[in-house]
């Protein structure tokens, strides 16, 4: 059990302390590989404990979020139920690896399948065939693009396999199991990673953009709009070559299309602007991406992926008071979008709009090679800044994997993330 706990703690530390200890993710599975090579037999119980520790640590943000934002009994039980459910997958992983043959190769195969299910299928129980992509085990390596670029050059599936194989082969060599062959194979895998880093995209064409911080949430709608306009004008005065100013998701938590005076004020700024705000049509509430350009709105986009239990209740759960009382007891749920995602333009340069979970739960890159502008509301995680950093790292990882620029605009700041892993802070009124 000591090796199980050691492995799980290394994995958790890589996420909680990613700017300094992210490289520990390489070592997270070494204790397991070492003990298996020394004939240690594990069971479902051991895997369940691994899951409780690893998910309990990396999902700590959800415990704080439920405590500060949720209502009812869910404030206490939601986190516990989530961790207990996810840990079942870890238990099945250990059980399957042992039942197959309890060799290092059965562990490699089941570990790969386990992470595939966790990152892309674990939420099937709520009617969403998707997973928790932000717990991808090599995500902390994206703190150092020179280390992660080569992995991601081959796509997520190959990156996961390489990530698991390299430490496994080195442990195999240390344990005296086919030492020469293991070292040769490990060296070959490392050469593949280094080779891949030379074939990543080196840059992308994105114009100079300004960042607009959200106004204080206690301000009235009109005061908030005036503060946004003041920030846009300040950015323009300091940097007249800025082509657009962007504010994140839920900058204005009102259906602003119902307030003509606010719309006209935002439309008359001297530089085009993008604002994340709510919108209402025929009594339905939407999470929207508004693009103003020297006049009335020229384009608007409705969020396609609504986050379950926070933005709406899935059909099979909407009659259960426990879930209804989590986040939606005092606010209206968002409606399903009624339009497709458009292509928008910065002058002559096209871009693709996305809002938060549209991006974080995308099963594949949007068609085309246009840069992506993603508006994010990370103010939910203001008490757990490590997870705000995880979201930023995930955006950097996708920029490298998809080979296209990502303009990441959150409540903590705005960045242009480039396909080679480099990044540039967006201009705000204080820069």
Short mmCIF file of C-alpha atoms in Angstrom, two decimals:
data_model
loop_
_atom_site.label_atom_id
_atom_site.label_comp_id
_atom_site.label_asym_id
_atom_site.label_seq_id
_atom_site.Cartn_x
_atom_site.Cartn_y
_atom_site.Cartn_z
CA UNK A 1 0.00 0.00 0.00
CA UNK A 2 2.99 2.32 0.58
CA UNK A 3 3.89 2.32 -3.11
CA UNK A 4 0.24 3.00 -4.05
CA UNK A 5 0.12 6.04 -1.78
CA UNK A 6 3.53 7.23 -2.96
CA UNK A 7 2.41 7.05 -6.61
CA UNK A 8 -0.88 8.88 -5.94
CA UNK A 9 0.85 11.64 -3.94
CA UNK A 10 3.42 12.25 -6.70
CA UNK A 11 0.55 12.61 -9.18
CA UNK A 12 -1.30 15.08 -6.93
CA UNK A 13 1.80 17.17 -6.21
CA UNK A 14 2.47 17.52 -9.95
CA UNK A 15 -0.89 19.32 -10.28
CA UNK A 16 -1.04 21.25 -7.02
CA UNK A 17 2.52 22.57 -7.38
CA UNK A 18 2.77 22.54 -11.19
CA UNK A 19 5.01 25.61 -11.68
CA UNK A 20 7.75 23.93 -9.64
CA UNK A 21 6.96 20.21 -9.36
CA UNK A 22 5.13 19.50 -12.62
CA UNK A 23 7.93 17.19 -13.74
CA UNK A 24 6.87 14.80 -10.96
CA UNK A 25 4.14 13.60 -13.33
CA UNK A 26 6.89 11.64 -15.14
CA UNK A 27 7.62 9.83 -11.88
CA UNK A 28 4.05 9.30 -10.67
CA UNK A 29 3.77 5.75 -11.99
CA UNK A 30 7.35 4.67 -11.20
CA UNK A 31 6.46 3.25 -7.74
CA UNK A 32 3.73 1.12 -9.33
CA UNK A 33 5.98 -0.15 -12.12
CA UNK A 34 8.74 -0.93 -9.61
CA UNK A 35 6.48 -2.88 -7.27
CA UNK A 36 4.86 -4.85 -10.12
CA UNK A 37 8.29 -5.83 -11.45
CA UNK A 38 9.06 -7.09 -7.95
CA UNK A 39 6.01 -9.37 -8.04
CA UNK A 40 3.69 -7.24 -5.94
CA UNK A 41 0.03 -8.23 -6.47
CA UNK A 42 -2.62 -5.51 -6.23
CA UNK A 43 -6.40 -5.66 -5.96
CA UNK A 44 -9.46 -3.47 -6.51
CA UNK A 45 -9.00 -2.12 -2.96
CA UNK A 46 -5.52 -0.78 -3.73
CA UNK A 47 -6.73 0.89 -6.91
CA UNK A 48 -9.67 2.44 -5.10
CA UNK A 49 -7.32 3.96 -2.52
CA UNK A 50 -5.11 5.28 -5.36
CA UNK A 51 -8.19 6.92 -6.87
CA UNK A 52 -9.39 8.42 -3.59
CA UNK A 53 -6.00 10.06 -3.00
CA UNK A 54 -5.33 11.19 -6.59
CA UNK A 55 -8.82 12.47 -7.39
CA UNK A 56 -9.27 13.79 -3.89
CA UNK A 57 -6.18 15.95 -4.35
CA UNK A 58 -6.60 17.11 -7.94
CA UNK A 59 -10.34 17.72 -7.47
CA UNK A 60 -9.87 19.76 -4.31
CA UNK A 61 -11.13 22.76 -6.28
CA UNK A 62 -14.56 21.11 -6.50
CA UNK A 63 -14.78 20.78 -2.70
CA UNK A 64 -14.04 24.49 -2.27
CA UNK A 65 -16.39 25.39 -5.14
CA UNK A 66 -19.26 23.41 -3.66
CA UNK A 67 -18.68 24.87 -0.21
CA UNK A 68 -18.60 28.48 -1.42
CA UNK A 69 -21.13 28.40 -4.27
CA UNK A 70 -23.56 25.49 -3.85
CA UNK A 71 -26.65 25.23 -1.71
CA UNK A 72 -28.27 22.45 0.27
CA UNK A 73 -26.86 19.09 1.28
CA UNK A 74 -24.78 19.03 -1.91
CA UNK A 75 -22.32 21.40 -0.27
CA UNK A 76 -21.16 18.54 1.93
CA UNK A 77 -21.85 15.42 -0.13
CA UNK A 78 -21.15 16.51 -3.71
CA UNK A 79 -17.36 16.31 -3.45
CA UNK A 80 -17.44 12.98 -1.59
CA UNK A 81 -19.78 11.38 -4.15
CA UNK A 82 -17.69 12.64 -7.06
CA UNK A 83 -14.44 11.25 -5.64
CA UNK A 84 -16.00 7.92 -4.66
CA UNK A 85 -17.45 7.52 -8.15
CA UNK A 86 -14.21 8.36 -9.99
CA UNK A 87 -12.18 6.06 -7.71
CA UNK A 88 -14.21 3.10 -8.97
CA UNK A 89 -12.38 3.44 -12.29
CA UNK A 90 -9.03 3.28 -10.51
CA UNK A 91 -10.10 0.16 -8.64
CA UNK A 92 -11.16 -1.51 -11.90
CA UNK A 93 -7.81 -0.50 -13.44
CA UNK A 94 -5.79 -2.31 -10.71
CA UNK A 95 -8.16 -5.28 -10.75
CA UNK A 96 -7.98 -5.70 -14.55
CA UNK A 97 -4.18 -5.37 -14.67
CA UNK A 98 -3.79 -8.08 -12.02
CA UNK A 99 -6.39 -10.40 -13.53
CA UNK A 100 -4.90 -10.25 -17.02
CA UNK A 101 -1.40 -11.43 -16.10
CA UNK A 102 0.04 -8.97 -13.54
CA UNK A 103 2.96 -8.31 -15.86
CA UNK A 104 4.35 -4.91 -16.69
CA UNK A 105 2.73 -5.15 -20.13
CA UNK A 106 -0.74 -5.85 -18.75
CA UNK A 107 -0.25 -2.82 -16.50
CA UNK A 108 0.84 -0.67 -19.44
CA UNK A 109 -2.23 -1.68 -21.49
CA UNK A 110 -4.74 -1.20 -18.68
CA UNK A 111 -3.15 2.09 -17.58
CA UNK A 112 -3.52 3.44 -21.11
CA UNK A 113 -7.17 2.34 -21.28
CA UNK A 114 -7.81 3.75 -17.80
CA UNK A 115 -6.56 7.24 -18.70
CA UNK A 116 -8.42 7.16 -21.99
CA UNK A 117 -11.69 6.45 -20.14
CA UNK A 118 -11.04 9.03 -17.41
CA UNK A 119 -10.18 11.82 -19.85
CA UNK A 120 -12.85 11.10 -22.44
CA UNK A 121 -15.68 8.84 -21.15
CA UNK A 122 -16.06 8.99 -17.36
CA UNK A 123 -19.19 11.21 -17.39
CA UNK A 124 -21.36 8.80 -19.38
CA UNK A 125 -23.39 8.28 -16.19
CA UNK A 126 -24.92 11.77 -16.53
CA UNK A 127 -25.65 11.35 -20.23
CA UNK A 128 -22.43 13.03 -21.44
CA UNK A 129 -20.02 10.81 -23.34
CA UNK A 130 -17.00 12.82 -22.23
CA UNK A 131 -14.35 12.85 -19.54
CA UNK A 132 -12.22 15.05 -17.31
CA UNK A 133 -9.57 16.20 -19.75
CA UNK A 134 -7.92 18.52 -17.21
CA UNK A 135 -6.54 15.54 -15.22
CA UNK A 136 -4.50 14.25 -18.17
CA UNK A 137 -1.33 12.92 -16.45
CA UNK A 138 1.14 14.74 -18.72
CA UNK A 139 -0.63 18.11 -18.47
CA UNK A 140 1.79 19.47 -15.78
CA UNK A 141 4.66 19.00 -18.25
CA UNK A 142 3.19 21.86 -20.29
CA UNK A 143 4.83 24.23 -17.79
CA UNK A 144 7.92 23.56 -19.90
CA UNK A 145 7.07 23.61 -23.64
CA UNK A 146 10.52 22.28 -24.56
CA UNK A 147 9.60 19.13 -22.62
CA UNK A 148 6.01 18.70 -23.81
CA UNK A 149 6.19 19.86 -27.45
CA UNK A 150 7.69 16.61 -28.70
CA UNK A 151 5.10 14.50 -26.87
CA UNK A 152 2.16 16.50 -28.22
CA UNK A 153 3.45 16.54 -31.81
CA UNK A 154 2.01 13.04 -32.26
CA UNK A 155 -1.44 13.77 -30.79
CA UNK A 156 -2.93 12.91 -27.42
CA UNK A 157 -3.13 9.13 -27.83
CA UNK A 158 0.50 8.72 -28.87
CA UNK A 159 1.58 11.29 -26.26
CA UNK A 160 -0.07 9.24 -23.49
CA UNK A 161 1.61 6.06 -24.69
CA UNK A 162 5.06 7.66 -24.86
CA UNK A 163 4.53 9.30 -21.48
CA UNK A 164 3.83 5.89 -19.89
CA UNK A 165 6.43 3.86 -21.78
CA UNK A 166 9.55 5.94 -21.08
CA UNK A 167 9.58 5.65 -17.25
CA UNK A 168 8.38 2.04 -17.47
CA UNK A 169 11.37 1.04 -19.62
CA UNK A 170 13.85 2.82 -17.37
CA UNK A 171 12.39 1.11 -14.29
CA UNK A 172 12.57 -2.18 -16.17
CA UNK A 173 16.26 -1.56 -16.80
CA UNK A 174 16.96 -0.58 -13.18
CA UNK A 175 15.32 -3.79 -11.99
CA UNK A 176 17.63 -5.80 -14.25
CA UNK A 177 14.86 -6.99 -16.60
CA UNK A 178 16.32 -7.09 -20.13
CA UNK A 179 18.44 -4.08 -19.26
CA UNK A 180 20.05 -3.54 -22.66
CA UNK A 181 16.81 -3.86 -24.62
CA UNK A 182 14.91 -1.65 -22.17
CA UNK A 183 17.51 1.11 -22.37
CA UNK A 184 17.56 0.93 -26.16
CA UNK A 185 13.78 1.16 -26.37
CA UNK A 186 13.64 3.99 -23.81
CA UNK A 187 16.31 5.87 -25.76
CA UNK A 188 14.33 5.34 -28.95
CA UNK A 189 11.19 6.74 -27.33
CA UNK A 190 13.10 9.78 -26.11
CA UNK A 191 14.53 10.31 -29.60
CA UNK A 192 10.96 10.25 -30.96
CA UNK A 193 9.98 12.93 -28.44
CA UNK A 194 12.97 15.11 -29.32
CA UNK A 195 12.36 14.54 -33.04
CA UNK A 196 8.69 15.56 -32.65
CA UNK A 197 9.66 18.89 -31.10
CA UNK A 198 11.25 19.95 -34.41
CA UNK A 199 7.97 19.51 -36.28
CA UNK A 200 5.74 21.73 -34.19
CA UNK A 201 4.33 24.94 -35.62
CA UNK A 202 6.54 27.88 -34.74
CA UNK A 203 3.98 30.68 -34.72
CA UNK A 204 0.64 32.01 -35.87
CA UNK A 205 -0.79 35.26 -37.17
CA UNK A 206 -2.73 37.01 -34.42
CA UNK A 207 -3.04 40.82 -34.32
CA UNK A 208 -2.38 42.93 -31.24
CA UNK A 209 -5.24 42.47 -28.79
CA UNK A 210 -6.31 44.28 -25.63
CA UNK A 211 -7.60 42.72 -22.43
CA UNK A 212 -10.54 44.13 -20.45
CA UNK A 213 -10.91 43.00 -16.85
CA UNK A 214 -14.48 42.32 -15.65
CA UNK A 215 -16.01 45.02 -13.43
CA UNK A 216 -16.75 44.34 -9.79
CA UNK A 217 -19.73 41.96 -9.65
CA UNK A 218 -21.44 44.19 -7.06
CA UNK A 219 -21.72 47.09 -9.52
CA UNK A 220 -24.98 47.76 -11.29
CA UNK A 221 -25.24 46.85 -14.97
CA UNK A 222 -24.89 50.46 -16.10
CA UNK A 223 -21.88 51.13 -13.86
CA UNK A 224 -20.27 47.90 -15.06
CA UNK A 225 -20.75 48.89 -18.71
CA UNK A 226 -19.20 52.29 -18.08
CA UNK A 227 -16.18 50.70 -16.41
CA UNK A 228 -15.71 48.36 -19.39
CA UNK A 229 -15.91 51.27 -21.83
CA UNK A 230 -13.40 53.22 -19.72
CA UNK A 231 -10.95 50.28 -19.85
CA UNK A 232 -11.35 49.93 -23.62
CA UNK A 233 -10.72 53.61 -24.19
CA UNK A 234 -7.67 53.54 -21.88
CA UNK A 235 -6.16 50.63 -23.83
CA UNK A 236 -6.79 52.45 -27.11
CA UNK A 237 -5.17 55.65 -25.83
CA UNK A 238 -2.03 53.78 -24.82
CA UNK A 239 -1.84 51.41 -27.81
CA UNK A 240 -3.63 52.69 -30.88
CA UNK A 241 -2.56 49.67 -32.93
CA UNK A 242 -4.76 47.33 -30.84
CA UNK A 243 -7.36 45.89 -33.23
CA UNK A 244 -9.80 44.53 -30.64
CA UNK A 245 -10.34 44.52 -26.87
CA UNK A 246 -11.69 41.32 -25.28
CA UNK A 247 -13.46 40.70 -21.95
CA UNK A 248 -13.98 37.15 -20.59
CA UNK A 249 -17.04 34.96 -20.14
CA UNK A 250 -19.75 36.37 -17.85
CA UNK A 251 -18.15 39.80 -17.71
CA UNK A 252 -21.73 41.08 -17.54
CA UNK A 253 -24.09 38.66 -15.80
CA UNK A 254 -27.20 40.25 -17.28
CA UNK A 255 -29.05 39.64 -20.57
CA UNK A 256 -27.62 42.84 -22.04
CA UNK A 257 -29.66 42.63 -25.24
CA UNK A 258 -32.64 43.67 -23.08
CA UNK A 259 -30.92 46.98 -22.21
CA UNK A 260 -30.69 49.17 -25.29
CA UNK A 261 -28.78 51.96 -23.59
CA UNK A 262 -26.00 49.56 -22.53
CA UNK A 263 -25.83 48.04 -26.00
CA UNK A 264 -25.50 51.44 -27.64
CA UNK A 265 -22.77 52.47 -25.21
CA UNK A 266 -20.70 49.33 -25.91
CA UNK A 267 -21.22 49.76 -29.64
CA UNK A 268 -19.74 53.27 -29.70
CA UNK A 269 -16.25 52.48 -28.42
CA UNK A 270 -13.36 53.59 -30.64
CA UNK A 271 -11.99 50.08 -30.99
CA UNK A 272 -13.94 46.86 -31.68
CA UNK A 273 -14.64 44.79 -28.58
CA UNK A 274 -15.72 41.29 -27.61
CA UNK A 275 -17.75 40.87 -24.42
CA UNK A 276 -18.85 37.70 -22.66
CA UNK A 277 -22.36 38.31 -21.32
CA UNK A 278 -25.81 36.79 -21.05
CA UNK A 279 -28.54 37.16 -23.63
CA UNK A 280 -32.27 36.48 -23.67
CA UNK A 281 -34.44 35.50 -26.63
CA UNK A 282 -38.11 34.49 -26.39
CA UNK A 283 -37.75 33.93 -22.65
CA UNK A 284 -34.70 31.66 -23.03
CA UNK A 285 -31.41 32.61 -21.37
CA UNK A 286 -28.11 32.07 -23.21
CA UNK A 287 -24.42 32.39 -22.38
CA UNK A 288 -23.13 34.56 -25.24
CA UNK A 289 -20.10 35.97 -27.00
CA UNK A 290 -20.89 39.47 -28.34
CA UNK A 291 -18.71 41.14 -30.98
CA UNK A 292 -19.19 44.91 -31.32
CA UNK A 293 -17.47 46.76 -34.15
CA UNK A 294 -17.99 50.52 -34.41
CA UNK A 295 -21.73 50.26 -34.30
CA UNK A 296 -24.38 47.62 -33.52
CA UNK A 297 -23.41 44.02 -32.78
CA UNK A 298 -21.95 42.54 -35.92
CA UNK A 299 -21.96 38.95 -34.64
CA UNK A 300 -23.00 36.97 -31.58
CA UNK A 301 -22.38 33.37 -30.60
CA UNK A 302 -24.24 31.17 -28.11
CA UNK A 303 -22.29 28.74 -25.98
CA UNK A 304 -22.68 25.26 -27.46
CA UNK A 305 -21.57 23.09 -24.51
CA UNK A 306 -23.48 23.83 -21.31
CA UNK A 307 -21.79 22.53 -18.18
CA UNK A 308 -24.10 20.05 -16.39
CA UNK A 309 -25.44 20.92 -12.92
CA UNK A 310 -23.93 24.43 -13.10
CA UNK A 311 -25.54 25.82 -16.28
CA UNK A 312 -28.37 23.31 -16.71
CA UNK A 313 -29.64 19.99 -15.36
CA UNK A 314 -29.39 16.88 -17.59
CA UNK A 315 -32.82 15.41 -18.31
CA UNK A 316 -32.38 12.23 -16.29
CA UNK A 317 -31.36 14.19 -13.16
CA UNK A 318 -33.60 17.27 -13.26
CA UNK A 319 -36.26 15.83 -10.96
CA UNK A 320 -33.87 15.01 -8.11
CA UNK A 321 -33.83 17.79 -5.46
CA UNK A 322 -30.23 17.04 -4.48
CA UNK A 323 -28.94 18.05 -7.93
CA UNK A 324 -31.44 20.87 -8.46
CA UNK A 325 -30.23 22.50 -5.26
CA UNK A 326 -26.51 22.53 -6.08
CA UNK A 327 -26.09 25.63 -8.26
CA UNK A 328 -29.44 26.32 -9.89
CA UNK A 329 -31.72 26.89 -6.91
CA UNK A 330 -31.33 30.68 -7.11
CA UNK A 331 -30.60 31.30 -10.78
CA UNK A 332 -31.98 30.42 -14.19
CA UNK A 333 -30.42 27.62 -16.24
CA UNK A 334 -29.08 28.38 -19.70
CA UNK A 335 -31.01 27.12 -22.70
CA UNK A 336 -29.59 24.91 -25.45
CA UNK A 337 -28.12 26.99 -28.31
CA UNK A 338 -30.22 27.54 -31.41
CA UNK A 339 -27.41 28.52 -33.79
CA UNK A 340 -24.17 27.07 -35.10
CA UNK A 341 -20.69 28.39 -34.29
CA UNK A 342 -19.81 31.16 -36.79
CA UNK A 343 -16.46 32.22 -38.17
CA UNK A 344 -15.64 35.77 -37.03
CA UNK A 345 -13.02 38.23 -38.28
CA UNK A 346 -10.31 40.49 -36.85
CA UNK A 347 -10.21 42.74 -39.90
CA UNK A 348 -9.22 40.27 -42.62
CA UNK A 349 -8.10 37.51 -40.20
CA UNK A 350 -10.74 34.88 -39.37
CA UNK A 351 -11.05 33.29 -35.92
CA UNK A 352 -13.26 30.74 -34.17
CA UNK A 353 -15.19 31.78 -31.02
CA UNK A 354 -15.55 29.40 -28.07
CA UNK A 355 -16.77 29.82 -24.50
CA UNK A 356 -15.20 27.89 -21.59
CA UNK A 357 -16.51 24.30 -21.64
CA UNK A 358 -16.88 24.49 -25.46
CA UNK A 359 -13.09 24.42 -25.40
CA UNK A 360 -12.29 22.29 -22.35
CA UNK A 361 -14.62 19.46 -23.39
CA UNK A 362 -14.01 19.57 -27.16
CA UNK A 363 -13.48 16.02 -28.41
CA UNK A 364 -11.54 17.28 -31.44
CA UNK A 365 -10.12 20.49 -32.84
CA UNK A 366 -12.59 22.70 -34.72
CA UNK A 367 -12.34 22.35 -38.49
CA UNK A 368 -9.88 24.64 -40.26
CA UNK A 369 -6.68 26.25 -39.05
CA UNK A 370 -8.01 29.58 -37.76
CA UNK A 371 -6.92 30.73 -34.30
CA UNK A 372 -9.39 30.20 -31.47
CA UNK A 373 -10.67 32.91 -29.13
CA UNK A 374 -11.89 31.27 -25.92
CA UNK A 375 -13.65 33.24 -23.17
CA UNK A 376 -13.32 31.62 -19.73
CA UNK A 377 -14.95 32.31 -16.36
CA UNK A 378 -12.29 31.11 -13.93
CA UNK A 379 -13.61 33.34 -11.14
CA UNK A 380 -15.40 30.19 -9.91
CA UNK A 381 -11.95 28.99 -8.77
CA UNK A 382 -10.67 32.18 -7.13
CA UNK A 383 -10.06 30.24 -3.88
CA UNK A 384 -8.08 27.49 -5.64
CA UNK A 385 -5.59 29.30 -7.90
CA UNK A 386 -3.85 26.01 -8.72
CA UNK A 387 -6.87 25.04 -10.81
CA UNK A 388 -6.92 28.38 -12.60
CA UNK A 389 -3.35 27.51 -13.58
CA UNK A 390 -4.45 24.01 -14.69
CA UNK A 391 -7.04 25.56 -17.04
CA UNK A 392 -4.36 27.85 -18.51
CA UNK A 393 -1.99 24.90 -18.98
CA UNK A 394 -4.73 22.95 -20.71
CA UNK A 395 -5.23 25.81 -23.18
CA UNK A 396 -1.48 25.87 -23.84
CA UNK A 397 -1.49 22.09 -24.34
CA UNK A 398 -4.32 22.30 -26.89
CA UNK A 399 -2.56 25.10 -28.76
CA UNK A 400 0.47 22.82 -29.15
CA UNK A 401 -1.59 19.70 -29.94
CA UNK A 402 -3.88 21.35 -32.49
CA UNK A 403 -1.09 23.44 -34.03
CA UNK A 404 -3.06 26.69 -33.90
CA UNK A 405 -3.08 29.87 -31.85
CA UNK A 406 -5.37 30.17 -28.84
CA UNK A 407 -6.41 33.55 -27.42
CA UNK A 408 -7.18 32.67 -23.80
CA UNK A 409 -9.25 35.34 -22.02
CA UNK A 410 -10.15 34.70 -18.38
CA UNK A 411 -10.97 36.70 -15.26
CA UNK A 412 -7.31 36.42 -14.21
CA UNK A 413 -5.91 37.82 -17.47
CA UNK A 414 -5.58 37.41 -21.23
CA UNK A 415 -2.86 35.58 -23.19
CA UNK A 416 -2.04 34.67 -26.77
CA UNK A 417 -0.87 31.04 -26.67
CA UNK A 418 1.13 29.97 -29.71
CA UNK A 419 1.48 26.49 -31.27
CA UNK A 420 5.13 26.22 -30.18
CA UNK A 421 4.16 26.68 -26.52
CA UNK A 422 5.29 30.29 -26.23
CA UNK A 423 2.83 32.88 -24.94
CA UNK A 424 2.33 36.61 -24.83
CA UNK A 425 0.29 38.62 -22.34
CA UNK A 426 -2.51 40.66 -23.88
CA UNK A 427 -2.34 44.45 -23.42
CA UNK A 428 -4.44 45.94 -20.65
CA UNK A 429 -4.86 49.51 -19.40
CA UNK A 430 -1.88 49.12 -17.06
CA UNK A 431 0.64 47.83 -19.63
#
